[in-house]
Amino acid sequence: MMTPIKREPHPIQKLLLKFTSSKLGAKIASRVLPPIDRAILKRTQNRMSLTSLLSGIPVIVLTTTGAKSGLPRTVPLLGVIK
């Protein structure tokens, strides 16, 4: 079993986390970040995303097969450790 590495967020990351936790920040981030993240994930072969750089939270890329279509579906998820 891997032991997670806990890092203290950078001051800019703390500010961005505070902003995106607000109602307005969440609304803006939910519309702006996903298309940018998709492009960055595609170019870096799922190794890096803007969300992980800004927040300091790792992004896990989950690929699964569609139940009806049989096509692969890829979804980025935030890796939150409790």
mmCIF file of N, CA and C in Angstrom:
data_model
loop_
_atom_site.group_PDB
_atom_site.id
_atom_site.type_symbol
_atom_site.label_atom_id
_atom_site.label_comp_id
_atom_site.label_asym_id
_atom_site.label_seq_id
_atom_site.Cartn_x
_atom_site.Cartn_y
_atom_site.Cartn_z
ATOM 1 N N MET A 1 0.843 -1.167 0.000
ATOM 2 C CA MET A 1 0.000 0.000 0.000
ATOM 3 C C MET A 1 0.893 1.237 0.000
ATOM 4 N N MET A 2 0.526 2.223 -0.822
ATOM 5 C CA MET A 2 1.297 3.451 -0.914
ATOM 6 C C MET A 2 0.914 4.421 0.197
ATOM 7 N N THR A 3 1.899 5.092 0.732
ATOM 8 C CA THR A 3 1.653 6.125 1.728
ATOM 9 C C THR A 3 1.550 7.460 1.002
ATOM 10 N N PRO A 4 0.437 8.187 1.173
ATOM 11 C CA PRO A 4 0.291 9.446 0.465
ATOM 12 C C PRO A 4 1.266 10.503 0.978
ATOM 13 N N ILE A 5 1.732 11.337 0.065
ATOM 14 C CA ILE A 5 2.618 12.429 0.427
ATOM 15 C C ILE A 5 1.753 13.662 0.645
ATOM 16 N N LYS A 6 1.818 14.213 1.846
ATOM 17 C CA LYS A 6 1.041 15.408 2.138
ATOM 18 C C LYS A 6 1.947 16.619 2.000
ATOM 19 N N ARG A 7 1.535 17.539 1.128
ATOM 20 C CA ARG A 7 2.299 18.754 0.917
ATOM 21 C C ARG A 7 1.455 19.947 1.333
ATOM 22 N N GLU A 8 2.113 20.928 1.880
ATOM 23 C CA GLU A 8 1.441 22.169 2.260
ATOM 24 C C GLU A 8 1.199 22.964 0.977
ATOM 25 N N PRO A 9 -0.053 23.450 0.764
ATOM 26 C CA PRO A 9 -0.336 24.214 -0.460
ATOM 27 C C PRO A 9 0.457 25.518 -0.510
ATOM 28 N N HIS A 10 0.847 25.884 -1.699
ATOM 29 C CA HIS A 10 1.526 27.148 -1.961
ATOM 30 C C HIS A 10 0.541 28.279 -1.684
ATOM 31 N N PRO A 11 0.989 29.469 -1.295
ATOM 32 C CA PRO A 11 0.060 30.576 -1.016
ATOM 33 C C PRO A 11 -0.895 30.890 -2.170
ATOM 34 N N ILE A 12 -0.417 30.772 -3.416
ATOM 35 C CA ILE A 12 -1.295 31.004 -4.567
ATOM 36 C C ILE A 12 -2.357 29.909 -4.633
ATOM 37 N N GLN A 13 -1.966 28.662 -4.348
ATOM 38 C CA GLN A 13 -2.920 27.561 -4.342
ATOM 39 C C GLN A 13 -3.980 27.774 -3.269
ATOM 40 N N LYS A 14 -3.567 28.265 -2.101
ATOM 41 C CA LYS A 14 -4.522 28.541 -1.025
ATOM 42 C C LYS A 14 -5.532 29.590 -1.468
ATOM 43 N N LEU A 15 -5.054 30.630 -2.135
ATOM 44 C CA LEU A 15 -5.932 31.691 -2.615
ATOM 45 C C LEU A 15 -6.918 31.156 -3.654
ATOM 46 N N LEU A 16 -6.406 30.341 -4.593
ATOM 47 C CA LEU A 16 -7.279 29.768 -5.623
ATOM 48 C C LEU A 16 -8.295 28.801 -5.027
ATOM 49 N N LEU A 17 -7.887 28.013 -4.033
ATOM 50 C CA LEU A 17 -8.826 27.102 -3.379
ATOM 51 C C LEU A 17 -9.930 27.880 -2.668
ATOM 52 N N LYS A 18 -9.558 28.987 -2.041
ATOM 53 C CA LYS A 18 -10.543 29.815 -1.362
ATOM 54 C C LYS A 18 -11.522 30.418 -2.371
ATOM 55 N N PHE A 19 -10.988 30.904 -3.512
ATOM 56 C CA PHE A 19 -11.841 31.489 -4.548
ATOM 57 C C PHE A 19 -12.790 30.452 -5.144
ATOM 58 N N THR A 20 -12.258 29.271 -5.490
ATOM 59 C CA THR A 20 -13.103 28.259 -6.119
ATOM 60 C C THR A 20 -14.076 27.620 -5.135
ATOM 61 N N SER A 21 -13.884 27.865 -3.849
ATOM 62 C CA SER A 21 -14.838 27.379 -2.850
ATOM 63 C C SER A 21 -16.035 28.316 -2.721
ATOM 64 N N SER A 22 -15.915 29.512 -3.280
ATOM 65 C CA SER A 22 -17.045 30.446 -3.250
ATOM 66 C C SER A 22 -18.035 30.076 -4.352
ATOM 67 N N LYS A 23 -19.237 30.604 -4.260
ATOM 68 C CA LYS A 23 -20.275 30.305 -5.250
ATOM 69 C C LYS A 23 -19.866 30.782 -6.646
ATOM 70 N N LEU A 24 -19.387 32.022 -6.719
ATOM 71 C CA LEU A 24 -18.971 32.589 -8.008
ATOM 72 C C LEU A 24 -17.754 31.847 -8.552
ATOM 73 N N GLY A 25 -16.769 31.580 -7.698
ATOM 74 C CA GLY A 25 -15.562 30.883 -8.128
ATOM 75 C C GLY A 25 -15.856 29.481 -8.640
ATOM 76 N N ALA A 26 -16.749 28.779 -7.958
ATOM 77 C CA ALA A 26 -17.125 27.423 -8.389
ATOM 78 C C ALA A 26 -17.816 27.458 -9.744
ATOM 79 N N LYS A 27 -18.655 28.458 -9.942
ATOM 80 C CA LYS A 27 -19.375 28.578 -11.220
ATOM 81 C C LYS A 27 -18.397 28.846 -12.367
ATOM 82 N N ILE A 28 -17.461 29.754 -12.124
ATOM 83 C CA ILE A 28 -16.471 30.083 -13.158
ATOM 84 C C ILE A 28 -15.563 28.891 -13.425
ATOM 85 N N ALA A 29 -15.033 28.280 -12.355
ATOM 86 C CA ALA A 29 -14.100 27.157 -12.510
ATOM 87 C C ALA A 29 -14.748 25.967 -13.211
ATOM 88 N N SER A 30 -16.034 25.705 -12.910
ATOM 89 C CA SER A 30 -16.696 24.544 -13.512
ATOM 90 C C SER A 30 -16.920 24.718 -15.012
ATOM 91 N N ARG A 31 -16.900 25.949 -15.489
ATOM 92 C CA ARG A 31 -17.078 26.186 -16.928
ATOM 93 C C ARG A 31 -15.756 26.374 -17.666
ATOM 94 N N VAL A 32 -14.755 26.901 -16.981
ATOM 95 C CA VAL A 32 -13.491 27.241 -17.632
ATOM 96 C C VAL A 32 -12.479 26.097 -17.576
ATOM 97 N N LEU A 33 -12.336 25.451 -16.418
ATOM 98 C CA LEU A 33 -11.266 24.465 -16.236
ATOM 99 C C LEU A 33 -11.421 23.157 -17.026
ATOM 100 N N PRO A 34 -12.609 22.543 -17.116
ATOM 101 C CA PRO A 34 -12.672 21.245 -17.816
ATOM 102 C C PRO A 34 -12.155 21.234 -19.252
ATOM 103 N N PRO A 35 -12.516 22.202 -20.106
ATOM 104 C CA PRO A 35 -11.957 22.149 -21.474
ATOM 105 C C PRO A 35 -10.443 22.337 -21.504
ATOM 106 N N ILE A 36 -9.928 23.196 -20.626
ATOM 107 C CA ILE A 36 -8.478 23.412 -20.566
ATOM 108 C C ILE A 36 -7.793 22.144 -20.054
ATOM 109 N N ASP A 37 -8.367 21.537 -19.014
ATOM 110 C CA ASP A 37 -7.805 20.298 -18.466
ATOM 111 C C ASP A 37 -7.779 19.178 -19.499
ATOM 112 N N ARG A 38 -8.855 19.042 -20.257
ATOM 113 C CA ARG A 38 -8.904 17.992 -21.290
ATOM 114 C C ARG A 38 -7.752 18.164 -22.284
ATOM 115 N N ALA A 39 -7.529 19.405 -22.721
ATOM 116 C CA ALA A 39 -6.461 19.661 -23.691
ATOM 117 C C ALA A 39 -5.086 19.367 -23.089
ATOM 118 N N ILE A 40 -4.863 19.802 -21.854
ATOM 119 C CA ILE A 40 -3.565 19.574 -21.206
ATOM 120 C C ILE A 40 -3.356 18.083 -20.940
ATOM 121 N N LEU A 41 -4.382 17.392 -20.444
ATOM 122 C CA LEU A 41 -4.269 15.946 -20.190
ATOM 123 C C LEU A 41 -3.951 15.197 -21.486
ATOM 124 N N LYS A 42 -4.592 15.594 -22.584
ATOM 125 C CA LYS A 42 -4.358 14.922 -23.865
ATOM 126 C C LYS A 42 -2.919 15.134 -24.336
ATOM 127 N N ARG A 43 -2.431 16.378 -24.202
ATOM 128 C CA ARG A 43 -1.066 16.687 -24.664
ATOM 129 C C ARG A 43 0.014 16.075 -23.779
ATOM 130 N N THR A 44 -0.276 15.883 -22.491
ATOM 131 C CA THR A 44 0.728 15.327 -21.576
ATOM 132 C C THR A 44 0.510 13.842 -21.305
ATOM 133 N N GLN A 45 -0.345 13.205 -22.080
ATOM 134 C CA GLN A 45 -0.666 11.780 -21.929
ATOM 135 C C GLN A 45 -1.115 11.468 -20.498
ATOM 136 N N ASN A 46 -2.060 12.266 -19.998
ATOM 137 C CA ASN A 46 -2.696 12.105 -18.683
ATOM 138 C C ASN A 46 -1.729 12.247 -17.505
ATOM 139 N N ARG A 47 -0.629 12.974 -17.696
ATOM 140 C CA ARG A 47 0.337 13.140 -16.612
ATOM 141 C C ARG A 47 0.186 14.448 -15.850
ATOM 142 N N MET A 48 -0.472 15.447 -16.444
ATOM 143 C CA MET A 48 -0.550 16.752 -15.801
ATOM 144 C C MET A 48 -1.867 17.427 -16.186
ATOM 145 N N SER A 49 -2.400 18.216 -15.250
ATOM 146 C CA SER A 49 -3.586 19.006 -15.555
ATOM 147 C C SER A 49 -3.479 20.359 -14.876
ATOM 148 N N LEU A 50 -4.204 21.326 -15.394
ATOM 149 C CA LEU A 50 -4.198 22.666 -14.817
ATOM 150 C C LEU A 50 -4.781 22.641 -13.415
ATOM 151 N N THR A 51 -5.829 21.863 -13.214
ATOM 152 C CA THR A 51 -6.455 21.771 -11.897
ATOM 153 C C THR A 51 -5.467 21.282 -10.847
ATOM 154 N N SER A 52 -4.690 20.257 -11.173
ATOM 155 C CA SER A 52 -3.726 19.739 -10.196
ATOM 156 C C SER A 52 -2.609 20.747 -9.925
ATOM 157 N N LEU A 53 -2.202 21.491 -10.939
ATOM 158 C CA LEU A 53 -1.170 22.504 -10.732
ATOM 159 C C LEU A 53 -1.681 23.646 -9.869
ATOM 160 N N LEU A 54 -2.907 24.088 -10.123
ATOM 161 C CA LEU A 54 -3.463 25.211 -9.380
ATOM 162 C C LEU A 54 -3.841 24.853 -7.955
ATOM 163 N N SER A 55 -4.394 23.663 -7.772
ATOM 164 C CA SER A 55 -4.910 23.301 -6.451
ATOM 165 C C SER A 55 -3.929 22.496 -5.616
ATOM 166 N N GLY A 56 -2.988 21.828 -6.268
ATOM 167 C CA GLY A 56 -2.070 20.959 -5.544
ATOM 168 C C GLY A 56 -2.674 19.601 -5.248
ATOM 169 N N ILE A 57 -3.887 19.360 -5.743
ATOM 170 C CA ILE A 57 -4.572 18.082 -5.540
ATOM 171 C C ILE A 57 -4.312 17.217 -6.765
ATOM 172 N N PRO A 58 -3.864 15.968 -6.582
ATOM 173 C CA PRO A 58 -3.594 15.112 -7.737
ATOM 174 C C PRO A 58 -4.868 14.753 -8.500
ATOM 175 N N VAL A 59 -4.722 14.613 -9.803
ATOM 176 C CA VAL A 59 -5.838 14.214 -10.656
ATOM 177 C C VAL A 59 -5.627 12.775 -11.091
ATOM 178 N N ILE A 60 -6.651 11.965 -10.899
ATOM 179 C CA ILE A 60 -6.632 10.561 -11.299
ATOM 180 C C ILE A 60 -7.476 10.443 -12.557
ATOM 181 N N VAL A 61 -6.948 9.792 -13.586
ATOM 182 C CA VAL A 61 -7.694 9.632 -14.825
ATOM 183 C C VAL A 61 -8.257 8.219 -14.858
ATOM 184 N N LEU A 62 -9.576 8.129 -14.851
ATOM 185 C CA LEU A 62 -10.272 6.843 -14.853
ATOM 186 C C LEU A 62 -10.799 6.565 -16.248
ATOM 187 N N THR A 63 -10.455 5.412 -16.807
ATOM 188 C CA THR A 63 -10.976 4.991 -18.101
ATOM 189 C C THR A 63 -11.787 3.732 -17.893
ATOM 190 N N THR A 64 -13.012 3.749 -18.378
ATOM 191 C CA THR A 64 -13.900 2.609 -18.238
ATOM 192 C C THR A 64 -14.603 2.375 -19.572
ATOM 193 N N THR A 65 -15.283 1.263 -19.702
ATOM 194 C CA THR A 65 -15.980 0.923 -20.932
ATOM 195 C C THR A 65 -17.468 1.190 -20.775
ATOM 196 N N GLY A 66 -18.055 1.860 -21.762
ATOM 197 C CA GLY A 66 -19.483 2.147 -21.735
ATOM 198 C C GLY A 66 -20.299 0.864 -21.746
ATOM 199 N N ALA A 67 -21.338 0.806 -20.914
ATOM 200 C CA ALA A 67 -22.141 -0.413 -20.781
ATOM 201 C C ALA A 67 -22.865 -0.770 -22.074
ATOM 202 N N LYS A 68 -23.434 0.210 -22.738
ATOM 203 C CA LYS A 68 -24.201 -0.067 -23.956
ATOM 204 C C LYS A 68 -23.363 0.074 -25.219
ATOM 205 N N SER A 69 -22.535 1.119 -25.269
ATOM 206 C CA SER A 69 -21.780 1.385 -26.493
ATOM 207 C C SER A 69 -20.504 0.555 -26.599
ATOM 208 N N GLY A 70 -19.939 0.186 -25.453
ATOM 209 C CA GLY A 70 -18.678 -0.544 -25.458
ATOM 210 C C GLY A 70 -17.476 0.345 -25.736
ATOM 211 N N LEU A 71 -17.708 1.661 -25.834
ATOM 212 C CA LEU A 71 -16.635 2.602 -26.111
ATOM 213 C C LEU A 71 -15.926 3.003 -24.816
ATOM 214 N N PRO A 72 -14.623 3.275 -24.913
ATOM 215 C CA PRO A 72 -13.912 3.719 -23.706
ATOM 216 C C PRO A 72 -14.334 5.134 -23.318
ATOM 217 N N ARG A 73 -14.510 5.359 -22.036
ATOM 218 C CA ARG A 73 -14.870 6.681 -21.486
ATOM 219 C C ARG A 73 -13.785 7.065 -20.483
ATOM 220 N N THR A 74 -13.223 8.239 -20.644
ATOM 221 C CA THR A 74 -12.180 8.711 -19.752
ATOM 222 C C THR A 74 -12.676 9.928 -18.992
ATOM 223 N N VAL A 75 -12.501 9.885 -17.662
ATOM 224 C CA VAL A 75 -12.967 10.964 -16.790
ATOM 225 C C VAL A 75 -11.867 11.308 -15.802
ATOM 226 N N PRO A 76 -11.484 12.600 -15.711
ATOM 227 C CA PRO A 76 -10.522 12.984 -14.678
ATOM 228 C C PRO A 76 -11.222 13.175 -13.346
ATOM 229 N N LEU A 77 -10.637 12.646 -12.272
ATOM 230 C CA LEU A 77 -11.194 12.767 -10.918
ATOM 231 C C LEU A 77 -10.135 13.353 -10.005
ATOM 232 N N LEU A 78 -10.557 14.148 -9.033
ATOM 233 C CA LEU A 78 -9.615 14.677 -8.059
ATOM 234 C C LEU A 78 -9.316 13.607 -7.014
ATOM 235 N N GLY A 79 -8.050 13.382 -6.737
ATOM 236 C CA GLY A 79 -7.637 12.392 -5.762
ATOM 237 C C GLY A 79 -7.586 13.005 -4.373
ATOM 238 N N VAL A 80 -8.663 12.908 -3.625
ATOM 239 C CA VAL A 80 -8.743 13.500 -2.293
ATOM 240 C C VAL A 80 -8.492 12.425 -1.246
ATOM 241 N N ILE A 81 -7.583 12.699 -0.327
ATOM 242 C CA ILE A 81 -7.242 11.754 0.726
ATOM 243 C C ILE A 81 -7.917 12.226 2.002
ATOM 244 N N LYS A 82 -8.627 11.329 2.620
ATOM 245 C CA LYS A 82 -9.338 11.694 3.852
ATOM 246 C C LYS A 82 -8.513 11.349 5.062
#
